[in-house]
PDB file of C-alpha atoms in Angstrom:
ATOM      1  CA  MET A   1    -180.494 -49.854 109.314  1.00 55.00           C
ATOM      2  CA  MET A   2    -178.523 -46.786 110.289  1.00 63.00           C
ATOM      3  CA  LYS A   3    -179.509 -43.232 108.030  1.00 78.00           C
ATOM      4  CA  LEU A   4    -176.802 -41.329 106.106  1.00 78.00           C
ATOM      5  CA  GLY A   5    -176.959 -38.902 108.853  1.00 83.00           C
ATOM      6  CA  GLN A   6    -176.731 -41.208 112.196  1.00 85.00           C
ATOM      7  CA  LYS A   7    -173.497 -42.452 109.998  1.00 83.00           C
ATOM      8  CA  LEU A   8    -171.686 -39.018 109.708  1.00 87.00           C
ATOM      9  CA  LYS A   9    -172.638 -38.062 112.975  1.00 89.00           C
ATOM     10  CA  GLN A  10    -171.548 -41.307 114.550  1.00 89.00           C
ATOM     11  CA  LYS A  11    -168.019 -40.871 112.522  1.00 88.00           C
ATOM     12  CA  ARG A  12    -166.682 -37.610 113.334  1.00 88.00           C
ATOM     13  CA  ILE A  13    -167.287 -37.452 116.725  1.00 91.00           C
ATOM     14  CA  GLN A  14    -164.682 -41.044 116.270  1.00 90.00           C
ATOM     15  CA  LEU A  15    -162.763 -38.464 114.584  1.00 89.00           C
ATOM     16  CA  ASN A  16    -163.129 -36.341 117.715  1.00 91.00           C
ATOM     17  CA  LYS A  17    -164.564 -33.718 115.206  1.00 90.00           C
ATOM     18  CA  THR A  18    -166.972 -30.623 116.117  1.00 92.00           C
ATOM     19  CA  GLN A  19    -168.942 -29.901 113.283  1.00 92.00           C
ATOM     20  CA  ALA A  20    -167.586 -26.315 112.458  1.00 93.00           C
ATOM     21  CA  GLN A  21    -163.588 -27.792 112.379  1.00 92.00           C
ATOM     22  CA  MET A  22    -165.208 -30.818 109.554  1.00 91.00           C
ATOM     23  CA  ALA A  23    -166.914 -27.961 107.816  1.00 91.00           C
ATOM     24  CA  THR A  24    -163.982 -25.821 107.841  1.00 92.00           C
ATOM     25  CA  ASP A  25    -161.837 -29.476 106.358  1.00 90.00           C
ATOM     26  CA  LEU A  26    -164.331 -29.255 103.637  1.00 90.00           C
ATOM     27  CA  HIS A  27    -165.177 -26.115 102.911  1.00 90.00           C
ATOM     28  CA  VAL A  28    -168.787 -25.358 104.381  1.00 91.00           C
ATOM     29  CA  THR A  29    -170.835 -23.886 106.807  1.00 92.00           C
ATOM     30  CA  ARG A  30    -171.300 -25.515 109.927  1.00 92.00           C
ATOM     31  CA  GLN A  31    -175.068 -25.176 109.004  1.00 92.00           C
ATOM     32  CA  THR A  32    -174.531 -27.435 106.030  1.00 92.00           C
ATOM     33  CA  ILE A  33    -173.187 -30.120 108.168  1.00 90.00           C
ATOM     34  CA  SER A  34    -175.994 -30.327 110.929  1.00 92.00           C
ATOM     35  CA  HIS A  35    -178.520 -30.434 107.614  1.00 89.00           C
ATOM     36  CA  TRP A  36    -176.147 -33.559 106.471  1.00 86.00           C
ATOM     37  CA  GLU A  37    -176.640 -35.254 110.062  1.00 88.00           C
ATOM     38  CA  ASN A  38    -180.098 -34.458 110.357  1.00 89.00           C
ATOM     39  CA  ASP A  39    -181.512 -36.106 107.811  1.00 81.00           C
ATOM     40  CA  ASP A  40    -182.447 -32.303 106.115  1.00 85.00           C
ATOM     41  CA  THR A  41    -180.387 -32.259 103.191  1.00 83.00           C
ATOM     42  CA  TYR A  42    -178.344 -34.703 101.065  1.00 80.00           C
ATOM     43  CA  PRO A  43    -174.627 -34.168  99.921  1.00 82.00           C
ATOM     44  CA  SER A  44    -174.248 -34.133  96.846  1.00 79.00           C
ATOM     45  CA  LEU A  45    -172.309 -36.575  94.738  1.00 76.00           C
ATOM     46  CA  ASP A  46    -168.476 -35.282  94.596  1.00 79.00           C
ATOM     47  CA  MET A  47    -169.716 -33.915  98.343  1.00 84.00           C
ATOM     48  CA  LEU A  48    -170.378 -37.775  99.421  1.00 83.00           C
ATOM     49  CA  VAL A  49    -166.815 -39.134  97.951  1.00 84.00           C
ATOM     50  CA  MET A  50    -165.048 -37.125  99.985  1.00 87.00           C
ATOM     51  CA  LEU A  51    -167.207 -37.303 103.040  1.00 87.00           C
ATOM     52  CA  SER A  52    -166.196 -41.322 102.664  1.00 86.00           C
ATOM     53  CA  ASP A  53    -162.496 -40.541 102.570  1.00 87.00           C
ATOM     54  CA  TYR A  54    -162.693 -37.844 105.536  1.00 88.00           C
ATOM     55  CA  LEU A  55    -164.598 -40.117 107.431  1.00 87.00           C
ATOM     56  CA  ASP A  56    -163.111 -43.310 106.393  1.00 85.00           C
ATOM     57  CA  PHE A  57    -166.580 -44.960 104.974  1.00 80.00           C
ATOM     58  CA  SER A  58    -168.442 -47.382 102.462  1.00 78.00           C
ATOM     59  CA  LEU A  59    -170.148 -45.092  99.663  1.00 73.00           C
ATOM     60  CA  ASP A  60    -171.365 -48.688  98.514  1.00 71.00           C
ATOM     61  CA  SER A  61    -172.861 -49.630 101.459  1.00 69.00           C
ATOM     62  CA  ALA A  62    -174.065 -45.822 102.524  1.00 66.00           C
ATOM     63  CA  LEU A  63    -175.951 -45.611  99.053  1.00 66.00           C
ATOM     64  CA  LYS A  64    -177.856 -49.113  99.807  1.00 63.00           C
ATOM     65  CA  GLU A  65    -178.397 -48.498 103.217  1.00 60.00           C
ATOM     66  CA  GLU A  66    -179.535 -45.052 102.431  1.00 56.00           C
ATOM     67  CA  GLY A  67    -182.878 -46.069  99.745  1.00 55.00           C
ATOM     68  CA  THR A  68    -183.727 -44.515  97.069  1.00 54.00           C
ATOM     69  CA  ASP A  69    -184.527 -41.036  98.906  1.00 62.00           C
ATOM     70  CA  MET A  70    -180.943 -40.080  98.417  1.00 60.00           C
ATOM     71  CA  VAL A  71    -180.382 -41.907  94.750  1.00 63.00           C
ATOM     72  CA  ASN A  72    -182.894 -39.992  92.957  1.00 66.00           C
ATOM     73  CA  ASN A  73    -181.955 -36.737  95.092  1.00 67.00           C
ATOM     74  CA  ILE A  74    -177.954 -37.986  93.562  1.00 65.00           C
ATOM     75  CA  ILE A  75    -179.827 -38.234  89.923  1.00 64.00           C
ATOM     76  CA  GLN A  76    -181.645 -34.977  90.136  1.00 70.00           C
ATOM     77  CA  GLU A  77    -178.509 -33.295  91.073  1.00 68.00           C
ATOM     78  CA  LEU A  78    -176.598 -34.628  88.377  1.00 64.00           C
ATOM     79  CA  LYS A  79    -179.328 -33.282  85.722  1.00 68.00           C
ATOM     80  CA  LYS A  80    -179.306 -30.776  87.398  1.00 70.00           C
ATOM     81  CA  GLY A  81    -175.155 -30.292  86.503  1.00 68.00           C
ATOM     82  CA  LYS A  82    -175.804 -31.192  83.286  1.00 71.00           C
ATOM     83  CA  ARG A  83    -179.021 -28.267  82.718  1.00 73.00           C
ATOM     84  CA  TYR A  84    -176.383 -26.056  83.671  1.00 73.00           C
ATOM     85  CA  GLN A  85    -174.343 -26.903  81.681  1.00 78.00           C
ATOM     86  CA  LYS A  86    -175.648 -26.941  78.509  1.00 79.00           C
ATOM     87  CA  ILE A  87    -176.953 -23.124  79.980  1.00 79.00           C
ATOM     88  CA  LEU A  88    -173.492 -22.231  79.906  1.00 79.00           C
ATOM     89  CA  LYS A  89    -172.763 -23.685  76.504  1.00 85.00           C
ATOM     90  CA  TRP A  90    -175.754 -22.153  75.310  1.00 85.00           C
ATOM     91  CA  LEU A  91    -174.541 -18.890  76.605  1.00 85.00           C
ATOM     92  CA  GLY A  92    -170.660 -19.259  75.942  1.00 88.00           C
ATOM     93  CA  LEU A  93    -172.013 -19.415  72.263  1.00 89.00           C
ATOM     94  CA  GLY A  94    -174.005 -16.462  72.241  1.00 89.00           C
ATOM     95  CA  ILE A  95    -171.327 -14.323  73.849  1.00 91.00           C
ATOM     96  CA  GLY A  96    -169.079 -15.546  71.329  1.00 91.00           C
ATOM     97  CA  ILE A  97    -170.883 -14.197  68.480  1.00 92.00           C
ATOM     98  CA  PHE A  98    -171.493 -11.302  69.899  1.00 91.00           C
ATOM     99  CA  MET A  99    -168.016 -10.257  70.499  1.00 93.00           C
ATOM    100  CA  ILE A 100    -167.898 -11.733  66.776  1.00 94.00           C
ATOM    101  CA  PHE A 101    -170.043  -9.367  66.091  1.00 92.00           C
ATOM    102  CA  ILE A 102    -169.126  -5.715  67.345  1.00 93.00           C
ATOM    103  CA  ALA A 103    -165.140  -7.127  66.387  1.00 93.00           C
ATOM    104  CA  ILE A 104    -166.933  -7.226  62.708  1.00 93.00           C
ATOM    105  CA  LEU A 105    -168.417  -3.731  63.718  1.00 92.00           C
ATOM    106  CA  THR A 106    -165.321  -1.983  64.868  1.00 91.00           C
ATOM    107  CA  TYR A 107    -163.267  -3.542  61.958  1.00 90.00           C
ATOM    108  CA  GLY A 108    -165.803  -2.182  59.480  1.00 89.00           C
ATOM    109  CA  ARG A 109    -165.650   1.159  61.069  1.00 86.00           C
ATOM    110  CA  ALA A 110    -161.843   1.128  60.800  1.00 84.00           C
ATOM    111  CA  THR A 111    -161.504   0.387  57.553  1.00 83.00           C
ATOM    112  CA  GLN A 112    -164.704   2.361  56.195  1.00 84.00           C
ATOM    113  CA  ASN A 113    -166.130  -0.496  54.663  1.00 89.00           C
ATOM    114  CA  ASP A 114    -169.487   1.413  53.662  1.00 90.00           C
ATOM    115  CA  MET A 115    -170.886  -2.535  53.513  1.00 92.00           C
ATOM    116  CA  ILE A 116    -170.069  -3.509  57.434  1.00 93.00           C
ATOM    117  CA  ASP A 117    -171.596   0.682  58.544  1.00 93.00           C
ATOM    118  CA  ARG A 118    -174.909  -0.010  56.012  1.00 93.00           C
ATOM    119  CA  TYR A 119    -176.019  -2.573  58.682  1.00 93.00           C
ATOM    120  CA  ASN A 120    -174.383  -1.421  62.025  1.00 93.00           C
ATOM    121  CA  PRO A 121    -176.848  -0.691  64.158  1.00 93.00           C
ATOM    122  CA  PHE A 122    -174.731   1.656  66.600  1.00 92.00           C
ATOM    123  CA  LEU A 123    -174.333   3.932  63.992  1.00 92.00           C
ATOM    124  CA  GLU A 124    -176.976   6.784  63.241  1.00 92.00           C
ATOM    125  CA  GLU A 125    -177.781   8.633  59.709  1.00 93.00           C
ATOM    126  CA  SER A 126    -176.476  11.884  59.529  1.00 92.00           C
ATOM    127  CA  TYR A 127    -176.087  14.901  57.663  1.00 93.00           C
ATOM    128  CA  GLY A 128    -173.010  16.781  55.819  1.00 94.00           C
ATOM    129  CA  TYR A 129    -171.647  18.828  53.241  1.00 95.00           C
ATOM    130  CA  ALA A 130    -169.079  18.192  50.752  1.00 93.00           C
ATOM    131  CA  LEU A 131    -167.144  19.981  48.002  1.00 93.00           C
ATOM    132  CA  LEU A 132    -166.650  17.920  45.050  1.00 94.00           C
ATOM    133  CA  PRO A 133    -164.608  18.548  41.761  1.00 92.00           C
ATOM    134  CA  GLU A 134    -165.520  20.554  39.383  1.00 91.00           C
ATOM    135  CA  ALA A 135    -165.899  17.310  37.299  1.00 91.00           C
ATOM    136  CA  ALA A 136    -166.467  13.653  37.775  1.00 89.00           C
ATOM    137  CA  PRO A 137    -163.736  11.071  37.430  1.00 89.00           C
ATOM    138  CA  THR A 138    -165.098   9.048  34.157  1.00 90.00           C
ATOM    139  CA  LYS A 139    -163.990   5.975  32.942  1.00 89.00           C
ATOM    140  CA  LYS A 140    -164.377   4.521  29.497  1.00 86.00           C
ATOM    141  CA  VAL A 141    -166.937   1.300  29.568  1.00 83.00           C
ATOM    142  CA  MET A 142    -168.674  -0.625  27.126  1.00 81.00           C
ATOM    143  CA  GLY A 143    -172.312   0.008  26.723  1.00 75.00           C
ATOM    144  CA  THR A 144    -175.397  -0.559  24.749  1.00 80.00           C
ATOM    145  CA  GLU A 145    -177.497   2.116  23.263  1.00 75.00           C
ATOM    146  CA  THR A 146    -180.838   2.303  21.627  1.00 81.00           C
ATOM    147  CA  ILE A 147    -181.717   4.181  18.687  1.00 81.00           C
ATOM    148  CA  ILE A 148    -185.448   4.656  17.791  1.00 82.00           C
ATOM    149  CA  ASP A 149    -185.735   5.887  13.812  1.00 78.00           C
ATOM    150  CA  LYS A 150    -189.282   7.487  12.957  1.00 77.00           C
ATOM    151  CA  ASN A 151    -190.698   5.400  12.090  1.00 80.00           C
ATOM    152  CA  GLY A 152    -190.566   3.654  15.684  1.00 79.00           C
ATOM    153  CA  LYS A 153    -188.450   0.963  14.761  1.00 83.00           C
ATOM    154  CA  LYS A 154    -185.584   0.241  17.926  1.00 82.00           C
ATOM    155  CA  THR A 155    -182.256  -0.382  16.505  1.00 84.00           C
ATOM    156  CA  THR A 156    -179.344  -1.152  19.278  1.00 84.00           C
ATOM    157  CA  HIS A 157    -175.991  -0.911  19.344  1.00 78.00           C
ATOM    158  CA  ARG A 158    -172.554  -1.496  21.502  1.00 80.00           C
ATOM    159  CA  ARG A 159    -170.094   1.362  21.544  1.00 79.00           C
ATOM    160  CA  GLN A 160    -167.966   2.856  24.089  1.00 82.00           C
ATOM    161  CA  MET A 161    -169.478   5.121  26.557  1.00 80.00           C
ATOM    162  CA  MET A 162    -167.979   7.447  29.226  1.00 84.00           C
ATOM    163  CA  LEU A 163    -169.233   6.976  32.486  1.00 88.00           C
ATOM    164  CA  PRO A 164    -169.048   8.719  35.842  1.00 90.00           C
ATOM    165  CA  GLN A 165    -167.451   7.609  38.809  1.00 92.00           C
ATOM    166  CA  PRO A 166    -167.469   7.659  42.179  1.00 92.00           C
ATOM    167  CA  VAL A 167    -165.557  11.008  43.342  1.00 92.00           C
ATOM    168  CA  ASP A 168    -163.531  11.111  46.962  1.00 90.00           C
ATOM    169  CA  ALA A 169    -164.858  14.149  49.228  1.00 91.00           C
ATOM    170  CA  TYR A 170    -164.481  15.421  52.901  1.00 91.00           C
ATOM    171  CA  VAL A 171    -167.767  15.385  54.273  1.00 93.00           C
ATOM    172  CA  VAL A 172    -168.583  17.499  56.996  1.00 91.00           C
ATOM    173  CA  THR A 173    -170.678  16.821  59.981  1.00 89.00           C
ATOM    174  CA  ASN A 174    -170.761  19.874  62.122  1.00 88.00           C
ATOM    175  CA  ILE A 175    -169.941  23.541  61.913  1.00 86.00           C
ATOM    176  CA  PHE A 176    -166.198  22.753  63.725  1.00 86.00           C
ATOM    177  CA  GLY A 177    -165.262  20.714  60.333  1.00 84.00           C
ATOM    178  CA  THR A 178    -165.959  17.670  61.597  1.00 86.00           C
ATOM    179  CA  GLY A 179    -166.050  14.696  58.607  1.00 88.00           C
ATOM    180  CA  GLU A 180    -164.678  12.483  57.151  1.00 88.00           C
ATOM    181  CA  TRP A 181    -163.319  11.531  53.533  1.00 90.00           C
ATOM    182  CA  LEU A 182    -165.987   9.332  51.883  1.00 92.00           C
ATOM    183  CA  LYS A 183    -166.270   7.648  48.559  1.00 91.00           C
ATOM    184  CA  PHE A 184    -169.912   8.046  46.125  1.00 94.00           C
ATOM    185  CA  GLN A 185    -171.370   8.097  43.402  1.00 93.00           C
ATOM    186  CA  VAL A 186    -173.048  11.694  41.973  1.00 93.00           C
ATOM    187  CA  GLY A 187    -173.525  11.330  38.280  1.00 92.00           C
ATOM    188  CA  THR A 188    -172.152  14.184  36.253  1.00 92.00           C
ATOM    189  CA  ILE A 189    -171.589  17.707  37.816  1.00 93.00           C
ATOM    190  CA  PRO A 190    -173.357  20.422  36.071  1.00 93.00           C
ATOM    191  CA  LYS A 191    -171.250  23.732  36.117  1.00 91.00           C
ATOM    192  CA  GLY A 192    -170.994  25.692  39.561  1.00 89.00           C
ATOM    193  CA  TYR A 193    -172.691  22.599  41.409  1.00 94.00           C
ATOM    194  CA  ASN A 194    -169.704  20.993  42.822  1.00 93.00           C
ATOM    195  CA  TYR A 195    -170.930  20.926  46.147  1.00 95.00           C
ATOM    196  CA  ALA A 196    -172.862  18.272  47.394  1.00 96.00           C
ATOM    197  CA  ILE A 197    -175.328  17.271  50.265  1.00 96.00           C
ATOM    198  CA  VAL A 198    -174.433  13.685  51.553  1.00 96.00           C
ATOM    199  CA  LEU A 199    -177.061  11.493  54.103  1.00 96.00           C
ATOM    200  CA  HIS A 200    -174.729   8.923  55.325  1.00 95.00           C
ATOM    201  CA  LYS A 201    -174.218   6.050  58.224  1.00 94.00           C
ATOM    202  CA  GLY A 202    -170.618   5.686  58.935  1.00 91.00           C
ATOM    203  CA  SER A 203    -168.780   5.075  55.588  1.00 91.00           C
ATOM    204  CA  TYR A 204    -172.204   3.978  53.665  1.00 94.00           C
ATOM    205  CA  VAL A 205    -173.835   7.148  51.829  1.00 95.00           C
ATOM    206  CA  LYS A 206    -177.193   6.823  51.642  1.00 94.00           C
ATOM    207  CA  ARG A 207    -177.991   9.927  48.970  1.00 95.00           C
ATOM    208  CA  ALA A 208    -176.050  12.811  48.131  1.00 95.00           C
ATOM    209  CA  LYS A 209    -177.526  15.943  46.277  1.00 96.00           C
ATOM    210  CA  LEU A 210    -175.743  18.431  44.473  1.00 96.00           C
ATOM    211  CA  ILE A 211    -175.808  22.148  45.168  1.00 95.00           C
ATOM    212  CA  THR A 212    -174.909  25.025  45.029  1.00 94.00           C
ATOM    213  CA  LYS A 213    -172.486  27.046  47.630  1.00 92.00           C
ATOM    214  CA  LYS A 214    -174.610  29.324  48.189  1.00 92.00           C
ATOM    215  CA  GLN A 215    -177.496  26.786  48.982  1.00 94.00           C
ATOM    216  CA  ILE A 216    -175.062  25.315  52.558  1.00 93.00           C
ATOM    217  CA  PRO A 217    -175.625  27.278  55.827  1.00 92.00           C
ATOM    218  CA  ALA A 218    -173.797  30.354  56.160  1.00 90.00           C
ATOM    219  CA  ILE A 219    -171.694  28.737  59.145  1.00 88.00           C
ATOM    220  CA  TYR A 220    -170.640  25.951  57.062  1.00 89.00           C
ATOM    221  CA  GLN A 221    -169.304  27.460  54.109  1.00 86.00           C
ATOM    222  CA  ASP A 222    -166.013  28.838  56.063  1.00 82.00           C
ATOM    223  CA  THR A 223    -165.057  24.991  56.813  1.00 85.00           C
ATOM    224  CA  ILE A 224    -165.889  23.541  53.281  1.00 85.00           C
ATOM    225  CA  GLY A 225    -163.671  25.551  50.526  1.00 81.00           C
ATOM    226  CA  ASP A 226    -163.906  27.507  47.742  1.00 84.00           C
ATOM    227  CA  LYS A 227    -164.853  25.822  44.292  1.00 78.00           C
ATOM    228  CA  ASN A 228    -161.144  25.471  42.914  1.00 79.00           C
ATOM    229  CA  GLU A 229    -159.872  23.838  46.130  1.00 83.00           C
ATOM    230  CA  TYR A 230    -160.773  21.130  45.829  1.00 85.00           C
ATOM    231  CA  MET A 231    -158.327  18.406  46.687  1.00 82.00           C
ATOM    232  CA  LYS A 232    -158.019  14.593  46.086  1.00 79.00           C
ATOM    233  CA  TYR A 233    -158.176  11.883  48.913  1.00 75.00           C
ATOM    234  CA  ASP A 234    -154.308  10.932  49.419  1.00 69.00           C
ATOM    235  CA  ARG A 235    -154.216   8.252  52.196  1.00 66.00           C
ATOM    236  CA  LYS A 236    -149.966   9.016  51.919  1.00 62.00           C
ATOM    237  CA  ASN A 237    -150.277  12.865  52.665  1.00 58.00           C
ATOM    238  CA  MET A 238    -153.612  12.894  54.399  1.00 55.00           C
ATOM    239  CA  GLY A 239    -153.131   9.496  56.833  1.00 56.00           C
ATOM    240  CA  PRO A 240    -156.766   7.951  58.148  1.00 57.00           C
ATOM    241  CA  ARG A 241    -160.018   8.333  55.742  1.00 62.00           C
ATOM    242  CA  ASN A 242    -161.261   9.787  59.066  1.00 59.00           C
ATOM    243  CA  SER A 243    -158.263  12.156  59.264  1.00 59.00           C
ATOM    244  CA  ILE A 244    -159.004  16.385  60.015  1.00 59.00           C
ATOM    245  CA  ASN A 245    -160.300  18.682  57.626  1.00 66.00           C
ATOM    246  CA  PRO A 246    -158.249  19.410  54.792  1.00 67.00           C
ATOM    247  CA  PHE A 247    -159.927  23.161  54.542  1.00 64.00           C
ATOM    248  CA  SER A 248    -159.871  24.312  57.980  1.00 61.00           C
ATOM    249  CA  ASN A 249    -157.091  26.208  59.201  1.00 52.00           C
ATOM    250  CA  GLY A 250    -155.464  22.232  61.242  1.00 44.00           C
ATOM    251  CA  GLY A 251    -155.631  21.288  58.057  1.00 42.00           C
ATOM    252  CA  VAL A 252    -152.975  19.669  55.077  1.00 39.00           C
TER     253      VAL A 252
END
């Protein structure tokens, strides 16, 4: 019974082909042809189909003559191929999820979404200084007030209250006036304390503390603006919220 390597060599010689010519036609190396003919290695199933067409022999009879060794080799190749497909599938899924993650973070930065920026691992926390309005905007809401009389009895009343709302402020993050417009809560603003030191991560404000202008480092004071120069953010006139400092020479 003729081995596969002998059959390949015999058929090649019958076609008057050298190993180099056959390798070129099949897009493999000459050493690969040599290994096949010497039964050092077996062709893959796909290559066996090509060889049966190229050398004009029956693939069915070749498999039967060769026996279990080649069949086992083909089975292993198929298993290996399936394993690679699974790896590629999971790799592709991982890359897809990562790209979606990056797209969400990019969207968060572009739109100044504080919830997305809060969990953005590529952003670092930084401090900045900001000029605030002399009084925080307020909103009328229904609230609950608890009154305790002299006997310790508690009485609860519902009434309208004026609650401070978040303020818009340009937060300067370096001595050159670079920064961005942020919206954050500071509560009631006492007279003379309409400045703030702000700890933020992108557009997410982690903490803001009211201070006076004298408490701002002197090198920052010229870029902050005076207490009566506060400007509320206006998209129409100021552009994106990460636009230039309105109090700098190049500002609005």
